[in-house]
Amino acid sequence: MMEELRVWIDELSHTAGLEGTQVIMATDTVLVVFTLLLSWLSYVVCHRLVLPLTVKITEKTAARWDDVLLNDRNMRKACMIAPAIVIWMFIPHIFFRMPDVEMLLERITAIYITMASTKLLLGIVNSMKMLDSDVQSTRRQYLHTFCGVLKITILFLSVIVIVAIIINRSPLTLLAGLGATSAILMLVFKDTISGLVAGIRLTSNDMLHKGDWITVEKAGVNGVVEEITLTTVKVRNFDNTIVTITPQTLVDDSFQNWKAMQEGEGRRVTRCIYIDVHSICRTSPTLLHNLTAQGYIGEGCLLNSDDARAHPVNLSLFRLYIDRMLATHPDINPDMTYMVRQLPATPTGLPVELYFFLHQKQWKPYENQKDEIMEAVYASVADFGLRIYQRSSSYAPEGAFQQSSTIKNK
């Protein structure tokens, strides 16, 4: 076709009275203009005809993957490749008399085609991340990591092809030569490779998801995961600071993921009350009368007279009362473990631990409910004749030491 067009243009040039070099310049100029017009026409056809037709076909199909991969943005990137291919095909037919110019234009066009194709492939890879709409699903996280690896591979091969075009060598030859420098590449990209492997382990083993609340004490992390990439994990702490750590840090060291708590039926509370051992004693008739008068013992109460006879020690009655309070409290989940137990005695008193789970898991309401329960427990300690151990300090209120010594003397 180009040869027939060239002959036809030559005949027109001679008819117009042009001779020698003028005929060659006129023919080449017309062919260049014709090639540019043809490349522009190919872009218009792709943009105005192929693109809308492809989008309409994908919208009518039941499959979702074609809507994601063949979206409008990716199709526009594909339309930018067609004109360059037309120009690359016609360059040898136009500049065959000028080998140096032909070689230069072919290489420039080939580099552009490679870069445009790379941009298209990267767009398709980015679209692949949307194949799974569940942000926190394991498959989406794994797909995100796989897409990251694929993008690195595409960029690496693209660079190899561009270098091969510039130096006029086969890309396979360059790839074969890279085997000798693999040790150097492994040393230079050691951190990147280790982060890549760690990221794959995190996502493939379902260890971490976007939106998880994690705690890493060594790295000062206590917040929600905002982004997971091949080499970094971004966490927004609850003070709104952003902490960036490597996946390798999470794999090598232990970290706490609160996802199971957030999705579970309750959030745990563990608190200790330190009882002054000097206040532990057997219940006297006066103490039992006071407990009955204050509504701790009696009909319809958490404790009854049988409990008082079976547990004659005031601390035993206190533990039994708190245990039954935890079982009946509306904010506490009775289907999960709850208990009141003694821990080994310490120089600061006898620890009595409360262990239970609240229905509420959101931070502020959880803290409020937990504090209300503990405040009620602290308020009931003195009613059982017990005292909470509290070390005296130099900044205690005036008269506190006298009051403490008075209580001990009693």
GROMACS .gro file of C-alpha atoms in nm:
model
  410
    1MET     CA    1   0.000   0.000   0.000
    2MET     CA    2   0.275   0.247   0.094
    3GLU     CA    3   0.471   0.165  -0.221
    4GLU     CA    4   0.168   0.223  -0.441
    5LEU     CA    5   0.101   0.549  -0.259
    6ARG     CA    6   0.464   0.654  -0.303
    7VAL     CA    7   0.450   0.585  -0.679
    8TRP     CA    8   0.128   0.779  -0.710
    9ILE     CA    9   0.273   1.078  -0.522
   10ASP     CA   10   0.587   1.067  -0.738
   11GLU     CA   11   0.375   1.082  -1.053
   12LEU     CA   12   0.181   1.378  -0.916
   13SER     CA   13   0.507   1.553  -0.829
   14HIS     CA   14   0.645   1.507  -1.179
   15THR     CA   15   0.316   1.629  -1.323
   16ALA     CA   16   0.346   1.939  -1.104
   17GLY     CA   17   0.689   2.010  -1.251
   18LEU     CA   18   0.905   1.896  -0.961
   19GLU     CA   19   1.232   1.719  -1.031
   20GLY     CA   20   1.508   1.532  -0.844
   21THR     CA   21   1.538   1.618  -0.476
   22GLN     CA   22   1.217   1.817  -0.481
   23VAL     CA   23   1.021   1.506  -0.574
   24ILE     CA   24   1.177   1.308  -0.286
   25MET     CA   25   1.108   1.585  -0.032
   26ALA     CA   26   0.752   1.630  -0.151
   27THR     CA   27   0.684   1.256  -0.143
   28ASP     CA   28   0.831   1.213   0.209
   29THR     CA   29   0.640   1.515   0.338
   30VAL     CA   30   0.311   1.386   0.203
   31LEU     CA   31   0.378   1.041   0.350
   32VAL     CA   32   0.460   1.191   0.691
   33VAL     CA   33   0.140   1.394   0.688
   34PHE     CA   34  -0.055   1.088   0.573
   35THR     CA   35   0.096   0.877   0.855
   36LEU     CA   36   0.013   1.140   1.116
   37LEU     CA   37  -0.343   1.167   0.989
   38LEU     CA   38  -0.379   0.790   0.991
   39SER     CA   39  -0.245   0.766   1.347
   40TRP     CA   40  -0.486   1.042   1.458
   41LEU     CA   41  -0.770   0.857   1.285
   42SER     CA   42  -0.677   0.536   1.469
   43TYR     CA   43  -0.693   0.725   1.800
   44VAL     CA   44  -1.034   0.870   1.714
   45VAL     CA   45  -1.170   0.529   1.616
   46CYS     CA   46  -1.042   0.372   1.939
   47HIS     CA   47  -1.164   0.660   2.156
   48ARG     CA   48  -1.500   0.724   1.992
   49LEU     CA   49  -1.597   0.374   1.878
   50VAL     CA   50  -1.400   0.093   2.042
   51LEU     CA   51  -1.398   0.243   2.393
   52PRO     CA   52  -1.778   0.307   2.427
   53LEU     CA   53  -1.856  -0.026   2.260
   54THR     CA   54  -1.629  -0.216   2.500
   55VAL     CA   55  -1.775  -0.040   2.805
   56LYS     CA   56  -2.131  -0.118   2.694
   57ILE     CA   57  -2.048  -0.485   2.631
   58THR     CA   58  -1.886  -0.523   2.975
   59GLU     CA   59  -2.185  -0.359   3.145
   60LYS     CA   60  -2.423  -0.611   2.989
   61THR     CA   61  -2.224  -0.919   3.088
   62ALA     CA   62  -2.295  -1.096   3.417
   63ALA     CA   63  -1.926  -1.121   3.508
   64ARG     CA   64  -1.780  -0.850   3.728
   65TRP     CA   65  -1.413  -0.887   3.640
   66ASP     CA   66  -1.452  -0.732   3.294
   67ASP     CA   67  -1.623  -0.424   3.445
   68VAL     CA   68  -1.328  -0.380   3.680
   69LEU     CA   69  -1.040  -0.450   3.441
   70LEU     CA   70  -1.184  -0.298   3.121
   71ASN     CA   71  -1.299   0.024   3.281
   72ASP     CA   72  -1.303   0.362   3.111
   73ARG     CA   73  -0.967   0.472   3.252
   74ASN     CA   74  -0.781   0.161   3.132
   75MET     CA   75  -0.942   0.179   2.789
   76ARG     CA   76  -0.827   0.541   2.750
   77LYS     CA   77  -0.472   0.430   2.824
   78ALA     CA   78  -0.507   0.157   2.559
   79CYS     CA   79  -0.622   0.417   2.305
   80MET     CA   80  -0.290   0.599   2.346
   81ILE     CA   81  -0.098   0.297   2.214
   82ALA     CA   82  -0.275   0.262   1.877
   83PRO     CA   83  -0.138   0.584   1.714
   84ALA     CA   84   0.220   0.495   1.812
   85ILE     CA   85   0.185   0.148   1.656
   86VAL     CA   86   0.065   0.304   1.328
   87ILE     CA   87   0.362   0.542   1.321
   88TRP     CA   88   0.607   0.263   1.408
   89MET     CA   89   0.475   0.051   1.119
   90PHE     CA   90   0.511   0.330   0.859
   91ILE     CA   91   0.853   0.466   0.963
   92PRO     CA   92   1.056   0.210   0.755
   93HIS     CA   93   0.854   0.296   0.442
   94ILE     CA   94   0.911   0.670   0.479
   95PHE     CA   95   1.272   0.708   0.598
   96PHE     CA   96   1.436   0.413   0.423
   97ARG     CA   97   1.670   0.660   0.246
   98MET     CA   98   1.794   0.788   0.587
   99PRO     CA   99   1.892   0.484   0.800
  100ASP     CA  100   2.009   0.689   1.099
  101VAL     CA  101   1.686   0.888   1.120
  102GLU     CA  102   1.484   0.570   1.069
  103MET     CA  103   1.666   0.391   1.351
  104LEU     CA  104   1.629   0.689   1.588
  105LEU     CA  105   1.257   0.733   1.521
  106GLU     CA  106   1.192   0.360   1.553
  107ARG     CA  107   1.366   0.347   1.890
  108ILE     CA  108   1.183   0.654   2.020
  109THR     CA  109   0.849   0.513   1.905
  110ALA     CA  110   0.929   0.169   2.052
  111ILE     CA  111   1.020   0.330   2.386
  112TYR     CA  112   0.692   0.523   2.387
  113ILE     CA  113   0.495   0.206   2.307
  114THR     CA  114   0.673   0.025   2.591
  115MET     CA  115   0.602   0.304   2.840
  116ALA     CA  116   0.237   0.335   2.732
  117SER     CA  117   0.193  -0.043   2.755
  118THR     CA  118   0.353  -0.041   3.101
  119LYS     CA  119   0.114   0.234   3.212
  120LEU     CA  120  -0.178   0.028   3.081
  121LEU     CA  121  -0.062  -0.288   3.259
  122LEU     CA  122  -0.011  -0.100   3.585
  123GLY     CA  123  -0.363   0.039   3.554
  124ILE     CA  124  -0.501  -0.311   3.503
  125VAL     CA  125  -0.307  -0.436   3.806
  126ASN     CA  126  -0.442  -0.150   4.019
  127SER     CA  127  -0.793  -0.238   3.900
  128MET     CA  128  -0.741  -0.598   4.008
  129LYS     CA  129  -0.740  -0.480   4.371
  130MET     CA  130  -1.110  -0.393   4.333
  131LEU     CA  131  -1.211  -0.747   4.235
  132ASP     CA  132  -1.288  -0.812   4.602
  133SER     CA  133  -1.508  -0.540   4.752
  134ASP     CA  134  -1.463  -0.654   5.113
  135VAL     CA  135  -1.194  -0.422   5.252
  136GLN     CA  136  -1.103  -0.650   5.544
  137SER     CA  137  -1.121  -0.986   5.367
  138THR     CA  138  -0.813  -1.207   5.358
  139ARG     CA  139  -0.846  -1.254   4.983
  140ARG     CA  140  -0.837  -0.879   4.924
  141GLN     CA  141  -0.526  -0.837   5.137
  142TYR     CA  142  -0.357  -1.125   4.958
  143LEU     CA  143  -0.463  -0.980   4.621
  144HIS     CA  144  -0.323  -0.642   4.726
  145THR     CA  145   0.014  -0.801   4.803
  146PHE     CA  146   0.011  -1.003   4.481
  147CYS     CA  147  -0.064  -0.688   4.280
  148GLY     CA  148   0.231  -0.517   4.444
  149VAL     CA  149   0.462  -0.800   4.337
  150LEU     CA  150   0.315  -0.793   3.988
  151LYS     CA  151   0.372  -0.417   3.956
  152ILE     CA  152   0.737  -0.454   4.057
  153THR     CA  153   0.778  -0.731   3.798
  154ILE     CA  154   0.615  -0.521   3.523
  155LEU     CA  155   0.833  -0.219   3.601
  156PHE     CA  156   1.146  -0.435   3.609
  157LEU     CA  157   1.070  -0.595   3.271
  158SER     CA  158   0.978  -0.256   3.127
  159VAL     CA  159   1.314  -0.111   3.225
  160ILE     CA  160   1.491  -0.412   3.073
  161VAL     CA  161   1.302  -0.371   2.744
  162ILE     CA  162   1.372   0.006   2.727
  163VAL     CA  163   1.742  -0.047   2.794
  164ALA     CA  164   1.748  -0.320   2.532
  165ILE     CA  165   1.587  -0.084   2.278
  166ILE     CA  166   1.838   0.193   2.353
  167ILE     CA  167   2.146  -0.028   2.315
  168ASN     CA  168   1.991  -0.235   2.034
  169ARG     CA  169   2.018  -0.567   2.214
  170SER     CA  170   1.774  -0.848   2.278
  171PRO     CA  171   1.594  -0.824   2.616
  172LEU     CA  172   1.662  -1.195   2.666
  173THR     CA  173   2.036  -1.125   2.646
  174LEU     CA  174   2.009  -0.864   2.921
  175LEU     CA  175   1.800  -1.095   3.137
  176ALA     CA  176   2.059  -1.370   3.097
  177GLY     CA  177   2.332  -1.127   3.199
  178LEU     CA  178   2.149  -1.034   3.517
  179GLY     CA  179   2.218  -1.380   3.657
  180ALA     CA  180   2.576  -1.278   3.724
  181THR     CA  181   2.467  -0.973   3.925
  182SER     CA  182   2.193  -1.146   4.123
  183ALA     CA  183   2.407  -1.156   4.438
  184ILE     CA  184   2.458  -0.779   4.424
  185LEU     CA  185   2.087  -0.721   4.366
  186MET     CA  186   2.001  -0.945   4.662
  187LEU     CA  187   2.236  -0.740   4.881
  188VAL     CA  188   2.107  -0.402   4.763
  189PHE     CA  189   1.737  -0.496   4.785
  190LYS     CA  190   1.768  -0.714   5.096
  191ASP     CA  191   1.528  -0.502   5.303
  192THR     CA  192   1.277  -0.477   5.019
  193ILE     CA  193   1.281  -0.852   4.956
  194SER     CA  194   1.250  -0.936   5.327
  195GLY     CA  195   0.962  -0.689   5.359
  196LEU     CA  196   0.797  -0.841   5.056
  197VAL     CA  197   0.817  -1.192   5.200
  198ALA     CA  198   0.694  -1.069   5.540
  199GLY     CA  199   0.400  -0.889   5.376
  200ILE     CA  200   0.300  -1.206   5.194
  201ARG     CA  201   0.318  -1.402   5.521
  202LEU     CA  202   0.100  -1.146   5.699
  203THR     CA  203  -0.175  -1.153   5.439
  204SER     CA  204  -0.163  -1.519   5.337
  205ASN     CA  205  -0.176  -1.636   5.703
  206ASP     CA  206  -0.466  -1.401   5.784
  207MET     CA  207  -0.261  -1.222   6.051
  208LEU     CA  208  -0.348  -0.863   5.968
  209HIS     CA  209  -0.617  -0.667   5.783
  210LYS     CA  210  -0.688  -0.306   5.707
  211GLY     CA  211  -0.901  -0.163   5.989
  212ASP     CA  212  -0.761  -0.395   6.260
  213TRP     CA  213  -0.671  -0.251   6.598
  214ILE     CA  214  -0.318  -0.365   6.682
  215THR     CA  215  -0.070  -0.301   6.961
  216VAL     CA  216   0.309  -0.324   6.921
  217GLU     CA  217   0.470  -0.204   7.243
  218LYS     CA  218   0.829  -0.198   7.112
  219ALA     CA  219   0.735   0.024   6.817
  220GLY     CA  220   0.496   0.248   7.011
  221VAL     CA  221   0.199   0.131   6.805
  222ASN     CA  222  -0.151   0.133   6.950
  223GLY     CA  223  -0.412   0.212   6.688
  224VAL     CA  224  -0.592   0.112   6.369
  225VAL     CA  225  -0.421  -0.018   6.055
  226GLU     CA  226  -0.483   0.226   5.769
  227GLU     CA  227  -0.271   0.082   5.489
  228ILE     CA  228  -0.079  -0.238   5.415
  229THR     CA  229   0.177  -0.237   5.135
  230LEU     CA  230   0.462  -0.466   5.037
  231THR     CA  231   0.718  -0.290   5.254
  232THR     CA  232   0.520  -0.078   5.505
  233VAL     CA  233   0.226  -0.095   5.743
  234LYS     CA  234   0.070   0.240   5.837
  235VAL     CA  235  -0.109   0.261   6.171
  236ARG     CA  236  -0.303   0.560   6.302
  237ASN     CA  237  -0.256   0.572   6.679
  238PHE     CA  238  -0.537   0.689   6.900
  239ASP     CA  239  -0.354   1.021   6.947
  240ASN     CA  240  -0.391   1.066   6.566
  241THR     CA  241  -0.019   1.017   6.499
  242ILE     CA  242   0.079   0.794   6.208
  243VAL     CA  243   0.332   0.520   6.281
  244THR     CA  244   0.491   0.339   5.987
  245ILE     CA  245   0.650   0.001   6.054
  246THR     CA  246   0.779  -0.274   5.830
  247PRO     CA  247   0.595  -0.603   5.789
  248GLN     CA  248   0.918  -0.770   5.898
  249THR     CA  249   0.879  -0.608   6.242
  250LEU     CA  250   0.534  -0.763   6.284
  251VAL     CA  251   0.658  -1.104   6.171
  252ASP     CA  252   0.975  -1.112   6.381
  253ASP     CA  253   0.822  -0.970   6.701
  254SER     CA  254   0.485  -1.046   6.854
  255PHE     CA  255   0.201  -0.800   6.817
  256GLN     CA  256  -0.148  -0.790   6.965
  257ASN     CA  257  -0.446  -0.788   6.731
  258TRP     CA  258  -0.776  -0.685   6.891
  259LYS     CA  259  -0.990  -0.798   6.599
  260ALA     CA  260  -1.117  -1.111   6.779
  261MET     CA  261  -1.224  -0.896   7.074
  262GLN     CA  262  -1.402  -0.650   6.846
  263GLU     CA  263  -1.588  -0.932   6.673
  264GLY     CA  264  -1.646  -1.135   6.992
  265GLU     CA  265  -1.922  -1.121   7.250
  266GLY     CA  266  -1.739  -0.917   7.512
  267ARG     CA  267  -1.433  -0.720   7.615
  268ARG     CA  268  -1.230  -0.839   7.912
  269VAL     CA  269  -1.178  -0.655   8.239
  270THR     CA  270  -0.916  -0.760   8.493
  271ARG     CA  271  -0.873  -0.548   8.804
  272CYS     CA  272  -0.717  -0.613   9.145
  273ILE     CA  273  -0.825  -0.476   9.480
  274TYR     CA  274  -0.552  -0.487   9.748
  275ILE     CA  275  -0.710  -0.573  10.083
  276ASP     CA  276  -0.537  -0.485  10.408
  277VAL     CA  277  -0.475  -0.827  10.569
  278HIS     CA  278  -0.528  -0.678  10.917
  279SER     CA  279  -0.892  -0.615  10.829
  280ILE     CA  280  -0.967  -0.979  10.743
  281CYS     CA  281  -1.159  -1.146  11.028
  282ARG     CA  282  -1.450  -1.370  11.113
  283THR     CA  283  -1.789  -1.209  11.087
  284SER     CA  284  -1.926  -1.095  11.421
  285PRO     CA  285  -2.299  -1.067  11.506
  286THR     CA  286  -2.261  -0.691  11.481
  287LEU     CA  287  -2.114  -0.714  11.129
  288LEU     CA  288  -2.388  -0.956  11.020
  289HIS     CA  289  -2.652  -0.721  11.160
  290ASN     CA  290  -2.497  -0.429  10.972
  291LEU     CA  291  -2.484  -0.629  10.645
  292THR     CA  292  -2.849  -0.724  10.690
  293ALA     CA  293  -2.946  -0.365  10.768
  294GLN     CA  294  -2.765  -0.238  10.459
  295GLY     CA  295  -2.936  -0.492  10.234
  296TYR     CA  296  -2.648  -0.729  10.165
  297ILE     CA  297  -2.808  -1.026  10.345
  298GLY     CA  298  -3.173  -1.119  10.343
  299GLU     CA  299  -3.459  -1.230  10.126
  300GLY     CA  300  -3.419  -1.112   9.767
  301CYS     CA  301  -3.057  -1.011   9.828
  302LEU     CA  302  -2.743  -1.151   9.666
  303LEU     CA  303  -2.642  -1.301  10.005
  304ASN     CA  304  -2.859  -1.487  10.254
  305SER     CA  305  -2.823  -1.626  10.606
  306ASP     CA  306  -2.702  -1.963  10.476
  307ASP     CA  307  -2.413  -1.788  10.301
  308ALA     CA  308  -2.325  -1.610  10.626
  309ARG     CA  309  -2.311  -1.941  10.815
  310ALA     CA  310  -2.119  -2.121  10.539
  311HIS     CA  311  -1.868  -1.836  10.491
  312PRO     CA  312  -1.795  -1.692  10.836
  313VAL     CA  313  -1.496  -1.481  10.715
  314ASN     CA  314  -1.578  -1.130  10.598
  315LEU     CA  315  -1.350  -1.159  10.293
  316SER     CA  316  -1.527  -1.481  10.190
  317LEU     CA  317  -1.864  -1.309  10.208
  318PHE     CA  318  -1.723  -1.014  10.011
  319ARG     CA  319  -1.591  -1.241   9.734
  320LEU     CA  320  -1.920  -1.429   9.718
  321TYR     CA  321  -2.115  -1.103   9.700
  322ILE     CA  322  -1.897  -0.964   9.419
  323ASP     CA  323  -1.917  -1.294   9.227
  324ARG     CA  324  -2.298  -1.291   9.236
  325MET     CA  325  -2.302  -0.922   9.146
  326LEU     CA  326  -2.096  -0.996   8.835
  327ALA     CA  327  -2.338  -1.275   8.742
  328THR     CA  328  -2.642  -1.046   8.760
  329HIS     CA  329  -2.501  -0.717   8.637
  330PRO     CA  330  -2.672  -0.611   8.309
  331ASP     CA  331  -2.349  -0.477   8.154
  332ILE     CA  332  -2.156  -0.801   8.212
  333ASN     CA  333  -2.179  -1.101   7.981
  334PRO     CA  334  -2.255  -1.399   8.209
  335ASP     CA  335  -2.200  -1.646   7.923
  336MET     CA  336  -1.828  -1.565   7.927
  337THR     CA  337  -1.587  -1.637   8.208
  338TYR     CA  338  -1.629  -1.428   8.523
  339MET     CA  339  -1.478  -1.487   8.866
  340VAL     CA  340  -1.340  -1.330   9.182
  341ARG     CA  341  -1.021  -1.488   9.313
  342GLN     CA  342  -0.733  -1.431   9.551
  343LEU     CA  343  -0.380  -1.387   9.420
  344PRO     CA  344  -0.063  -1.448   9.624
  345ALA     CA  345  -0.019  -1.197   9.905
  346THR     CA  346   0.215  -0.905   9.845
  347PRO     CA  347   0.379  -0.643  10.070
  348THR     CA  348   0.101  -0.407   9.960
  349GLY     CA  349  -0.184  -0.630  10.074
  350LEU     CA  350  -0.383  -0.931   9.957
  351PRO     CA  351  -0.486  -0.895   9.589
  352VAL     CA  352  -0.846  -0.986   9.508
  353GLU     CA  353  -0.883  -1.003   9.129
  354LEU     CA  354  -1.206  -0.939   8.940
  355TYR     CA  355  -1.219  -1.108   8.601
  356PHE     CA  356  -1.518  -1.056   8.370
  357PHE     CA  357  -1.628  -0.946   8.022
  358LEU     CA  358  -1.844  -0.646   7.933
  359HIS     CA  359  -2.094  -0.651   7.649
  360GLN     CA  360  -1.974  -0.305   7.549
  361LYS     CA  361  -1.656  -0.301   7.336
  362GLN     CA  362  -1.630   0.061   7.225
  363TRP     CA  363  -1.356   0.242   7.408
  364LYS     CA  364  -1.531   0.526   7.592
  365PRO     CA  365  -1.853   0.342   7.695
  366TYR     CA  366  -1.638   0.043   7.795
  367GLU     CA  367  -1.424   0.256   8.025
  368ASN     CA  368  -1.729   0.421   8.179
  369GLN     CA  369  -1.906   0.092   8.253
  370LYS     CA  370  -1.589  -0.067   8.388
  371ASP     CA  371  -1.525   0.230   8.617
  372GLU     CA  372  -1.884   0.231   8.747
  373ILE     CA  373  -1.859  -0.137   8.842
  374MET     CA  374  -1.523  -0.093   9.013
  375GLU     CA  375  -1.644   0.216   9.199
  376ALA     CA  376  -1.940   0.017   9.333
  377VAL     CA  377  -1.704  -0.258   9.444
  378TYR     CA  378  -1.471  -0.012   9.619
  379ALA     CA  379  -1.768   0.148   9.794
  380SER     CA  380  -1.886  -0.187   9.934
  381VAL     CA  381  -1.548  -0.293  10.076
  382ALA     CA  382  -1.588  -0.101  10.403
  383ASP     CA  383  -1.939  -0.241  10.457
  384PHE     CA  384  -1.785  -0.589  10.500
  385GLY     CA  385  -1.540  -0.464  10.762
  386LEU     CA  386  -1.253  -0.468  10.515
  387ARG     CA  387  -0.998  -0.200  10.432
  388ILE     CA  388  -0.819  -0.130  10.105
  389TYR     CA  389  -0.445  -0.111  10.149
  390GLN     CA  390  -0.313   0.236  10.070
  391ARG     CA  391   0.042   0.343  10.140
  392SER     CA  392   0.078   0.672  10.323
  393SER     CA  393   0.250   0.953  10.134
  394SER     CA  394   0.403   1.287  10.214
  395TYR     CA  395   0.128   1.473  10.028
  396ALA     CA  396  -0.164   1.307  10.208
  397PRO     CA  397  -0.432   1.545  10.339
  398GLU     CA  398  -0.389   1.686  10.686
  399GLY     CA  399  -0.524   1.448  10.948
  400ALA     CA  400  -0.505   1.143  10.721
  401PHE     CA  401  -0.227   0.981  10.921
  402GLN     CA  402  -0.411   1.043  11.246
  403GLN     CA  403  -0.730   0.895  11.099
  404SER     CA  404  -0.537   0.590  10.972
  405SER     CA  405  -0.373   0.527  11.304
  406THR     CA  406  -0.711   0.569  11.476
  407ILE     CA  407  -0.866   0.305  11.252
  408LYS     CA  408  -0.579   0.062  11.323
  409ASN     CA  409  -0.609   0.118  11.698
  410LYS     CA  410  -0.978   0.037  11.679
   0.00000   0.00000   0.00000
